[in-house]
Tab-separated table of C-alpha atoms and ligand atoms in Angstrom:
chain	number	residue	atom	x	y	z
A	38	MET	CA	108.333	95.300	54.634
A	39	ALA	CA	107.577	92.383	56.981
A	40	ALA	CA	104.063	91.019	57.488
A	41	GLY	CA	101.419	93.330	58.956
A	42	CYS	CA	100.281	93.557	62.563
A	43	ASP	CA	97.514	95.338	64.448
A	44	LEU	CA	99.284	98.198	66.201
A	45	VAL	CA	102.741	99.701	66.396
A	46	LEU	CA	104.025	101.979	69.142
A	47	THR	CA	106.821	103.897	67.472
A	48	ASN	CA	109.853	105.562	69.054
A	49	VAL	CA	109.438	103.824	72.409
A	50	LEU	CA	112.239	104.528	74.868
A	51	LEU	CA	112.876	101.073	76.378
A	52	PRO	CA	114.053	100.766	80.001
A	53	GLY	CA	117.653	100.017	78.914
A	54	GLY	CA	117.861	103.271	76.905
A	55	ARG	CA	117.327	101.840	73.425
A	56	VAL	CA	114.620	103.387	71.219
A	57	ALA	CA	112.530	100.899	69.245
A	58	ASP	CA	109.171	100.331	67.620
A	59	VAL	CA	106.934	97.865	69.450
A	60	SER	CA	104.662	95.866	67.141
A	61	VAL	CA	101.545	94.156	68.422
A	62	PHE	CA	99.549	91.308	66.920
A	63	ARG	CA	96.503	89.595	68.432
A	64	GLY	CA	96.949	91.161	71.853
A	65	LYS	CA	100.628	90.356	72.246
A	66	VAL	CA	103.916	92.011	71.438
A	67	CYS	CA	105.165	90.317	68.267
A	68	HIS	CA	108.323	92.289	67.529
A	69	VAL	CA	110.524	94.961	69.103
A	70	GLY	CA	112.843	96.729	66.676
A	71	ALA	CA	112.098	98.065	63.232
A	72	ARG	CA	108.423	98.744	62.696
A	73	ARG	CA	106.047	96.419	60.921
A	74	THR	CA	103.098	97.557	58.832
A	75	ALA	CA	100.081	98.087	61.048
A	76	GLY	CA	96.462	99.160	61.086
A	77	GLU	CA	97.197	101.696	63.816
A	78	ILE	CA	100.310	103.630	64.754
A	79	ILE	CA	100.877	105.553	67.973
A	80	ASP	CA	103.936	107.771	68.027
A	81	CYS	CA	105.507	107.685	71.489
A	82	ARG	CA	108.398	110.077	70.819
A	83	GLY	CA	109.101	112.121	73.966
A	84	MET	CA	106.642	110.063	76.008
A	85	THR	CA	107.209	107.527	78.764
A	86	VAL	CA	105.798	104.117	77.873
A	87	LEU	CA	105.249	101.731	80.787
A	88	PRO	CA	103.893	98.194	80.654
A	89	GLY	CA	100.303	98.055	81.942
A	90	ALA	CA	100.420	97.999	85.725
A	91	VAL	CA	99.063	95.177	87.870
A	92	ASP	CA	97.528	96.527	91.070
A	93	MET	CA	97.480	93.431	93.239
A	94	HIS	CA	95.492	95.030	96.051
A	95	VAL	CA	92.149	96.689	95.292
A	96	HIS	CA	88.703	96.612	96.881
A	97	MET	CA	86.248	97.040	94.015
A	98	ARG	CA	83.169	96.899	96.318
A	99	GLY	CA	79.869	96.463	94.386
A	100	ARG	CA	76.529	94.940	95.458
A	101	ASP	CA	75.427	96.621	98.733
A	102	GLN	CA	78.519	98.804	98.579
A	103	GLN	CA	78.117	100.016	95.031
A	104	TYR	CA	77.433	103.512	96.337
A	105	LYS	CA	81.182	103.537	97.132
A	106	GLU	CA	82.404	101.800	93.966
A	107	ASP	CA	81.583	98.945	91.612
A	108	TRP	CA	83.416	97.006	88.950
A	109	ALA	CA	82.589	99.528	86.218
A	110	SER	CA	83.665	102.680	88.082
A	111	GLY	CA	86.630	101.005	89.790
A	112	SER	CA	88.009	99.432	86.621
A	113	MET	CA	87.646	102.682	84.652
A	114	SER	CA	89.530	104.417	87.434
A	115	ALA	CA	92.222	101.733	87.115
A	116	LEU	CA	92.575	102.180	83.346
A	117	ALA	CA	92.762	105.966	83.602
A	118	GLY	CA	95.721	105.442	85.929
A	119	GLY	CA	97.568	103.005	83.670
A	120	VAL	CA	96.492	99.884	85.585
A	121	THR	CA	95.242	97.182	83.214
A	122	LEU	CA	94.911	94.299	85.689
A	123	VAL	CA	93.542	94.475	89.227
A	124	VAL	CA	93.448	91.860	91.970
A	125	ASP	CA	90.283	92.201	94.025
A	126	GLN	CA	90.311	91.479	97.765
A	127	PRO	CA	87.777	89.160	99.396
A	128	ASN	CA	86.460	91.344	102.270
A	129	THR	CA	83.380	92.091	100.212
A	130	VAL	CA	79.824	91.995	101.587
A	131	PRO	CA	79.293	89.013	101.751
A	132	PRO	CA	82.958	87.931	101.993
A	133	LEU	CA	84.450	85.612	99.394
A	134	THR	CA	84.779	82.588	101.631
A	135	THR	CA	82.506	80.128	99.791
A	136	PRO	CA	82.824	78.805	96.244
A	137	GLU	CA	79.380	80.238	95.471
A	138	SER	CA	80.152	83.788	96.610
A	139	PHE	CA	83.486	83.550	94.809
A	140	ALA	CA	81.941	82.408	91.512
A	141	ARG	CA	79.335	85.139	91.762
A	142	ARG	CA	82.055	87.739	92.278
A	143	VAL	CA	83.841	86.548	89.161
A	144	ALA	CA	80.582	86.799	87.239
A	145	GLU	CA	80.039	90.357	88.501
A	146	ALA	CA	83.474	91.354	87.253
A	147	ARG	CA	82.921	89.573	83.954
A	148	ASP	CA	79.698	91.530	83.448
A	149	ALA	CA	81.071	94.968	84.294
A	150	SER	CA	84.860	95.276	84.408
A	151	TRP	CA	86.696	97.378	81.811
A	152	CYS	CA	90.108	96.055	82.802
A	153	HIS	CA	91.568	92.597	83.368
A	154	TYR	CA	90.983	91.142	86.806
A	155	ALA	CA	91.898	88.384	89.214
A	156	ILE	CA	90.111	87.694	92.485
A	157	ASN	CA	91.515	86.421	95.771
A	158	GLY	CA	89.774	83.977	98.081
A	159	GLY	CA	89.053	84.845	101.713
A	160	PHE	CA	89.327	82.775	104.855
A	161	VAL	CA	87.168	82.210	107.906
A	162	PRO	CA	87.749	79.232	110.207
A	163	GLY	CA	86.069	76.156	108.731
A	164	CYS	CA	85.855	77.455	105.164
A	165	ASP	CA	86.798	75.196	102.273
A	166	LEU	CA	90.027	76.600	100.839
A	167	LEU	CA	90.383	73.773	98.327
A	168	ALA	CA	86.951	74.607	96.876
A	169	LEU	CA	87.927	78.296	96.512
A	170	TRP	CA	91.227	77.306	94.929
A	171	ARG	CA	89.442	75.106	92.407
A	172	ARG	CA	87.038	77.940	91.599
A	173	GLY	CA	89.996	80.084	90.579
A	174	ALA	CA	91.137	82.093	93.611
A	175	MET	CA	94.324	83.857	92.535
A	176	ALA	CA	95.754	83.870	96.077
A	177	PHE	CA	94.351	83.775	99.613
A	178	GLY	CA	93.990	87.099	101.372
A	179	GLU	CA	94.394	89.708	102.294
A	180	ILE	CA	94.270	87.599	105.444
A	181	PHE	CA	93.816	89.881	108.407
A	182	ALA	CA	96.032	89.450	111.453
A	183	ALA	CA	94.014	92.335	112.983
A	184	ALA	CA	90.514	93.664	112.401
A	185	SER	CA	89.984	96.306	109.706
A	186	SER	CA	87.073	97.676	107.658
A	187	TYR	CA	84.797	94.757	106.771
A	188	ALA	CA	87.221	92.234	108.238
A	189	GLU	CA	87.763	90.385	111.508
A	190	GLY	CA	91.302	89.662	112.650
A	191	LEU	CA	92.362	86.009	112.840
A	192	SER	CA	94.048	84.432	115.840
A	193	TYR	CA	97.619	83.264	115.290
A	194	ALA	CA	96.350	79.671	115.710
A	195	ASP	CA	93.918	80.182	112.816
A	196	LEU	CA	96.704	81.787	110.828
A	197	ARG	CA	98.864	78.710	111.384
A	198	ASN	CA	96.038	76.541	110.016
A	199	VAL	CA	95.392	78.625	106.935
A	200	LEU	CA	99.101	78.873	106.093
A	201	GLY	CA	99.413	75.102	106.505
A	202	THR	CA	96.483	74.391	104.196
A	203	VAL	CA	97.505	76.909	101.540
A	204	SER	CA	101.046	75.465	101.538
A	205	THR	CA	99.608	72.046	100.606
A	206	LEU	CA	97.776	73.692	97.677
A	207	GLY	CA	100.973	75.402	96.551
A	208	GLY	CA	99.216	78.753	96.842
A	209	LEU	CA	100.149	82.198	98.097
A	210	CYS	CA	98.866	83.893	101.266
A	211	THR	CA	98.771	87.679	101.299
A	212	ILE	CA	98.824	89.074	104.819
A	213	HIS	CA	97.502	92.250	106.418
A	214	ALA	CA	99.849	92.383	109.414
A	215	GLU	CA	98.966	94.618	112.354
A	216	GLU	CA	98.514	94.484	116.103
A	217	VAL	CA	95.857	96.746	117.609
A	218	GLY	CA	96.088	98.263	121.080
A	219	ALA	CA	93.157	99.244	123.286
A	220	GLY	CA	91.915	102.807	123.685
A	221	PRO	CA	89.792	105.498	122.071
A	222	ASP	CA	90.380	105.994	118.353
A	223	THR	CA	89.585	109.687	118.148
A	224	ASP	CA	91.981	111.187	115.597
A	225	LEU	CA	94.811	110.325	113.228
A	226	GLY	CA	97.355	110.519	116.047
A	227	SER	CA	95.528	108.001	118.226
A	228	HIS	CA	94.818	105.800	115.190
A	229	HIS	CA	98.573	105.626	114.597
A	230	ALA	CA	99.226	105.081	118.333
A	231	LEU	CA	96.743	102.176	118.504
A	232	ARG	CA	98.138	100.506	115.390
A	233	THR	CA	101.822	101.253	115.809
A	234	PRO	CA	104.701	100.583	113.409
A	235	GLU	CA	106.234	98.400	116.143
A	236	GLY	CA	103.004	96.365	116.376
A	237	GLU	CA	102.978	95.889	112.623
A	238	ALA	CA	106.602	94.715	112.662
A	239	VAL	CA	105.863	92.283	115.516
A	240	SER	CA	102.845	90.978	113.624
A	241	VAL	CA	104.971	90.351	110.515
A	242	GLN	CA	107.395	88.319	112.635
A	243	ARG	CA	104.601	86.403	114.403
A	244	VAL	CA	102.899	85.501	111.147
A	245	ARG	CA	106.214	84.168	109.847
A	246	ASP	CA	106.598	82.205	113.097
A	247	GLN	CA	103.295	80.427	112.331
A	248	ASN	CA	104.515	79.403	108.909
A	249	ASP	CA	106.196	76.120	109.789
A	250	ARG	CA	105.036	74.491	106.553
A	251	GLY	CA	106.743	77.155	104.422
A	252	CYS	CA	103.694	78.648	102.696
A	253	ARG	CA	104.563	81.402	100.215
A	254	LEU	CA	103.877	84.695	102.006
A	255	HIS	CA	103.312	88.201	100.703
A	256	PHE	CA	102.989	91.083	103.165
A	257	CYS	CA	100.502	93.728	102.068
A	258	HIS	CA	100.921	97.509	102.473
A	259	LEU	CA	103.780	97.578	104.993
A	260	SER	CA	103.961	101.034	106.521
A	261	CYS	CA	107.397	101.110	108.164
A	262	ALA	CA	110.991	100.011	107.653
A	263	GLU	CA	110.989	97.628	110.653
A	264	SER	CA	108.185	95.558	109.100
A	265	VAL	CA	110.048	95.361	105.808
A	266	SER	CA	113.161	94.212	107.673
A	267	ASN	CA	111.152	91.537	109.511
A	268	ALA	CA	109.659	90.126	106.303
A	269	GLY	CA	112.633	87.822	105.614
A	270	ASN	CA	112.296	86.105	102.255
A	271	SER	CA	108.613	86.946	101.914
A	272	THR	CA	107.601	89.431	99.275
A	273	VAL	CA	106.782	92.942	100.397
A	274	GLU	CA	104.222	95.444	99.163
A	275	ALA	CA	104.031	99.174	99.867
A	276	ALA	CA	101.163	101.539	99.136
A	277	PRO	CA	101.460	105.058	97.709
A	278	HIS	CA	99.770	106.568	100.763
A	279	HIS	CA	102.476	105.191	103.082
A	280	LEU	CA	105.237	106.284	100.711
A	281	PHE	CA	103.943	109.713	99.699
A	282	LEU	CA	101.666	110.943	102.527
A	283	SER	CA	102.511	111.623	106.141
A	284	LEU	CA	100.360	112.056	109.200
A	285	GLU	CA	101.348	115.701	109.647
A	286	GLU	CA	99.833	116.671	106.291
A	287	PHE	CA	96.278	116.125	107.612
A	288	ASP	CA	94.200	117.881	110.201
A	289	PRO	CA	94.192	115.329	113.070
A	290	SER	CA	90.394	115.027	112.971
A	291	ASP	CA	90.268	114.462	109.187
A	292	ALA	CA	89.149	110.854	108.686
A	293	ARG	CA	90.075	111.045	105.000
A	294	GLY	CA	93.540	110.160	106.269
A	295	LYS	CA	92.198	107.178	108.248
A	296	VAL	CA	93.479	103.924	106.815
A	297	ASN	CA	94.794	100.602	108.084
A	298	PRO	CA	97.724	100.416	108.564
A	299	PRO	CA	97.664	104.129	109.478
A	300	LEU	CA	99.513	107.009	107.886
A	301	ARG	CA	102.789	107.508	109.756
A	302	PRO	CA	104.814	110.519	110.923
A	303	ASP	CA	107.091	111.871	108.224
A	304	ALA	CA	110.270	110.430	109.765
A	305	VAL	CA	108.767	106.920	109.628
A	306	ARG	CA	107.580	107.497	106.072
A	307	ARG	CA	111.057	108.585	104.980
A	308	ARG	CA	112.664	105.444	106.383
A	309	LEU	CA	110.149	103.352	104.439
A	310	VAL	CA	110.983	105.271	101.262
A	311	SER	CA	114.696	104.618	101.893
A	312	LEU	CA	113.949	100.892	101.454
A	313	TRP	CA	112.554	101.443	97.945
A	314	ASP	CA	114.885	98.841	96.444
A	315	ARG	CA	113.709	96.100	98.857
A	316	ILE	CA	110.008	96.755	98.151
A	317	ASP	CA	108.835	94.138	95.653
A	318	VAL	CA	105.468	95.580	94.745
A	319	LEU	CA	103.606	98.882	94.697
A	320	ALA	CA	99.899	98.289	95.240
A	321	SER	CA	97.247	100.866	96.000
A	322	ASP	CA	94.994	99.172	98.593
A	323	HIS	CA	92.274	101.072	96.709
A	324	ALA	CA	89.574	101.152	99.430
A	325	PRO	CA	86.896	103.652	98.416
A	326	HIS	CA	84.483	105.132	100.959
A	327	THR	CA	82.199	108.099	100.356
A	328	PRO	CA	82.869	111.651	101.586
A	329	ALA	CA	79.791	111.340	103.832
A	330	GLU	CA	81.257	108.218	105.490
A	331	LYS	CA	84.554	110.001	105.990
A	332	GLU	CA	82.719	112.931	107.633
A	333	LEU	CA	81.277	110.700	110.354
A	334	PRO	CA	82.749	111.166	113.854
A	335	PHE	CA	86.348	109.917	113.560
A	336	MET	CA	85.709	106.736	115.563
A	337	ASP	CA	82.853	105.697	113.258
A	338	ALA	CA	84.408	106.672	109.937
A	339	PRO	CA	85.592	103.639	107.947
A	340	SER	CA	89.300	103.143	107.279
A	341	GLY	CA	90.532	103.151	103.719
A	342	ILE	CA	91.353	105.504	100.884
A	343	PRO	CA	90.918	105.353	97.108
A	344	GLY	CA	94.132	105.117	95.073
A	345	VAL	CA	94.096	102.805	92.049
A	346	GLU	CA	94.088	105.699	89.578
A	347	THR	CA	96.777	107.774	91.267
A	348	MET	CA	99.281	104.989	92.057
A	349	VAL	CA	101.359	104.879	88.861
A	350	PRO	CA	100.994	108.619	88.134
A	351	LEU	CA	102.334	109.524	91.610
A	352	ALA	CA	105.072	106.908	91.448
A	353	LEU	CA	106.168	108.029	87.985
A	354	ALA	CA	106.425	111.670	89.117
A	355	PHE	CA	108.338	110.487	92.199
A	356	CYS	CA	110.786	108.398	90.148
A	357	ARG	CA	111.383	111.232	87.725
A	358	GLU	CA	112.064	113.659	90.564
A	359	ARG	CA	114.418	111.261	92.381
A	360	LYS	CA	115.999	110.062	89.128
A	361	ILE	CA	115.035	106.481	89.986
A	362	PRO	CA	115.378	104.333	86.842
A	363	LEU	CA	112.071	103.495	85.182
A	364	ALA	CA	113.117	99.839	85.211
A	365	SER	CA	112.671	99.908	88.981
A	366	LEU	CA	109.158	101.356	88.676
A	367	ILE	CA	108.251	98.747	86.044
A	368	GLU	CA	109.541	95.971	88.326
A	369	LYS	CA	107.300	97.065	91.186
A	370	THR	CA	104.151	97.869	89.225
A	371	SER	CA	104.203	95.131	86.621
A	372	ILE	CA	106.971	92.523	86.529
A	373	ARG	CA	107.077	91.487	90.214
A	374	PRO	CA	103.292	91.301	90.689
A	375	CYS	CA	103.137	89.034	87.628
A	376	GLU	CA	105.970	86.843	88.921
A	377	ILE	CA	104.463	86.602	92.405
A	378	LEU	CA	100.992	85.738	91.112
A	379	GLY	CA	102.045	83.616	88.147
A	380	LEU	CA	100.454	85.971	85.620
A	381	PRO	CA	101.686	86.394	82.049
A	382	ARG	CA	103.728	89.564	82.004
A	383	ALA	CA	103.110	92.746	80.064
A	384	GLY	CA	106.154	94.388	78.560
A	385	PHE	CA	108.581	94.916	75.760
A	386	GLN	CA	109.472	91.373	74.773
A	387	ALA	CA	107.913	89.306	72.018
A	388	GLY	CA	105.090	87.257	73.558
A	389	ASP	CA	104.366	89.752	76.361
A	390	ARG	CA	100.804	90.962	76.915
A	391	ALA	CA	100.425	94.149	74.875
A	392	ASP	CA	99.240	96.329	77.766
A	393	PHE	CA	100.828	99.775	77.989
A	394	GLY	CA	100.339	103.223	79.423
A	395	VAL	CA	101.710	106.192	77.451
A	396	TYR	CA	102.644	109.076	79.757
A	397	PRO	CA	103.509	112.680	78.832
A	398	PRO	CA	106.803	114.199	79.986
A	399	GLY	CA	105.244	116.660	82.447
A	400	ASP	CA	103.080	116.267	85.512
A	401	VAL	CA	99.981	117.943	86.949
A	402	ALA	CA	98.506	118.641	90.378
A	403	ILE	CA	95.981	115.957	91.298
A	404	ASP	CA	92.406	117.210	91.472
A	405	ALA	CA	89.630	114.841	92.603
A	406	ASP	CA	87.416	116.118	89.774
A	407	MET	CA	89.630	114.483	87.184
A	408	LEU	CA	89.430	111.006	88.766
A	409	HIS	CA	86.923	108.258	87.963
A	410	SER	CA	86.365	106.406	91.243
A	411	ARG	CA	82.864	106.751	92.646
A	412	ALA	CA	84.488	107.757	95.944
A	413	GLY	CA	84.738	111.280	94.501
A	414	TRP	CA	87.704	112.409	96.616
A	415	THR	CA	91.401	111.701	96.987
A	416	PRO	CA	93.854	112.137	99.857
A	417	PHE	CA	96.468	113.064	97.216
A	418	GLU	CA	94.786	116.341	96.236
A	419	GLY	CA	97.432	118.767	94.922
A	420	LYS	CA	100.264	116.196	94.707
A	421	ARG	CA	102.220	116.120	91.448
A	422	ALA	CA	101.448	113.162	89.197
A	423	ALA	CA	101.864	112.098	85.557
A	424	PHE	CA	98.676	110.522	84.201
A	425	PRO	CA	98.659	108.442	81.010
A	426	VAL	CA	97.212	110.028	77.890
A	427	THR	CA	96.687	106.657	76.241
A	428	VAL	CA	96.225	103.193	77.729
A	429	ILE	CA	96.386	100.010	75.677
A	430	MET	CA	95.077	96.656	76.860
A	431	GLY	CA	95.468	93.510	74.775
A	432	GLY	CA	96.686	95.628	71.856
A	433	GLU	CA	93.552	97.826	71.872
A	434	VAL	CA	93.348	101.467	72.883
A	435	VAL	CA	90.963	101.354	75.846
A	436	TYR	CA	91.558	104.857	77.182
A	437	SER	CA	92.578	108.000	75.369
A	438	GLU	CA	92.543	111.502	76.851
A	439	GLY	CA	89.473	110.967	78.994
A	440	THR	CA	87.577	108.681	76.611
A	441	PHE	CA	87.098	104.982	77.344
A	442	THR	CA	86.567	102.271	74.727
A	443	LEU	CA	85.534	98.827	75.908
A	444	GLY	CA	88.253	96.306	75.047
A	445	HIS	CA	88.412	92.636	75.942
A	446	PRO	CA	88.873	92.440	79.702
A	447	ALA	CA	89.709	88.934	80.871
A	448	TRP	CA	89.608	87.005	84.122
A	449	PHE	CA	92.920	85.539	85.246
A	450	PRO	CA	92.094	82.607	87.532
A	451	GLY	CA	94.677	81.137	89.895
A	452	ARG	CA	96.572	77.912	89.219
A	453	GLY	CA	94.062	75.720	91.029
A	454	PHE	CA	91.182	76.552	88.686
A	455	ILE	CA	89.497	73.450	87.313
A	456	GLY	CA	87.174	75.224	84.911
A	457	GLU	CA	83.817	75.073	86.651
A	458	GLU	CA	81.014	77.133	85.175
A	459	LEU	CA	80.200	80.588	86.490
A	460	PRO	CA	76.678	81.905	87.020
A	461	ARG	CA	75.359	83.130	83.658
A	462	ASN	CA	74.018	86.407	85.004
A	463	SER	CA	75.609	87.756	88.167
A	464	ALA	CA	72.591	89.956	88.982
A	465	ASP	CA	70.154	87.000	89.088
A	466	THR	CA	71.999	84.757	91.484
A	467	ALA	CA	70.775	84.362	95.036
A	468	GLN	CA	72.829	85.168	98.126
A	469	PRO	CA	74.381	82.084	99.809
B	277	LIG	O1	92.021	100.837	105.599
B	277	LIG	C1	91.687	99.771	105.098
B	277	LIG	N1	90.513	99.649	104.454
B	277	LIG	N2	92.486	98.719	105.216
B	277	LIG	C2	92.086	97.498	104.823
B	277	LIG	O2	92.863	96.578	104.931
B	277	LIG	C3	90.709	97.276	104.317
B	277	LIG	C4	90.220	98.496	103.687
B	277	LIG	C5	88.759	98.460	103.258
B	277	LIG	O3	88.337	97.440	102.722
B	277	LIG	O4	88.101	99.490	103.404
C-alpha cells in the first residue's frame, strides 16, 4: 500500500463518468485512483461530489449591519450550501474605497470567517485604486452603473476612468449594469418597469463602449438574454434568483422579491435559462436584509435577497432535473470563478485544493428554518434543492449534517498584494 495521507473520499463519481478514490494530503488532492491509506475515509458511493464552490458575489455585511449578517453567520451559511470560498463586495458601511477600510475588512473576515474569502475593492471618484490593489483587492467592483442598496451609480465618464486605471494594473472590473427610469417604485411590477431588461442590456453595451483601454470586464448578475448577448467577450454571471424565480411567483407588494436587477417575468427568465451554456459563472449576490426591513412600505424596503446557501443546492436539483451534465455545474460554480479571479482551483486533479461538497441523491423543499443566514428568510421557500451532507475545506470536514467544525479559512488576496500588515484586532481599529 502506498504512503499514507490525511483523508480519502472513496467511490467518487468523477465528472467524466469514472469512479475513483480521491486522496488528500495537507489540504490538497494528492492522488486520484486507487485509494491510499488515510486517517479518515468518507464513502461517497451513490452521492454527488462537487468541488467546493466559489461564490464570487456576496455581501457579508457586518459592523453596523451585523443585525442582517456578519462574517460568522454568512460564512457558515456558505459552508452549509457547499460554498467554501466567497468574494465579498465593497458596498459595506463604510465602503471599501480606502486602503484602511479595506485592511480592516480583511481583518474582520480573518477574525470571524469559517470559509475561505477574498475581498473586492470599491471605487468612488478620486479614490486610490493602486493602494487598494496593493492591499490585496481581488478585483474592483461590483462597480455600479446605477444606484442600488448602499451604492451610488457612477457616470459613464467615471466608469471610463476606473476601467482605464484598472487596465493599467492588470486587474478585473466587475460591473453592476443597469439603467434606472424615473417614477414611483411601488411594487415588483414597477420595480421591473423602472429597471428594465432593455435598460440593463443598454448599460452593458455602454460600459463596454467606455472600455477603450481593454480592461478585463465581468458582468454581474445579468437578468436577461439581451444583456448576455451584449456582453461580447466579457465574462457573464447569473444569479439563482434570476434563473429560478419569476416575478409572477410573488405578490406584487411583497418586497422579499425586491432585488437589483429585478426579478423578471417568466418569459424573460426562460430566455435567460436558455443561455445556460454561455453563462460563465453562477453567483448568488447574497444580499441579506431582515424580514422587518422587507416589510417596510415597498418604496423604502431595501433591495437584495439572501442566497449563498441555496445557490448550489438549487442548481444541482435543476441540473439533475434537466439532465445537464455535472461538469457544466462545476464549471460555473468552481472552475470558471477560479480562472476569472486567478484563484487556485478546487477539484479532482492532483494539486487541486481539497474542497468538496458531498450531496445526497435526493432533494428537499427549502425551508428558511434550515438555513444559517441571519436574514432568517429565503425567497426560495418550497423550491426543490439538494443540500450537502458533508463539506470539506482544505482536506478537513468543516460541516457535517448540521454541525460545523472550524477549519483553516484563508484569505486569498488579489495579484497586486504586496504583503502589508493588517490590523491585529479588527474590533479595535478606528473608523477612517
Ligand atoms: O439588490 C441588490 N442588493 N443589488 C445589489 O447590487 C446590492 C445589494 C445589497 O447590497 O443589498
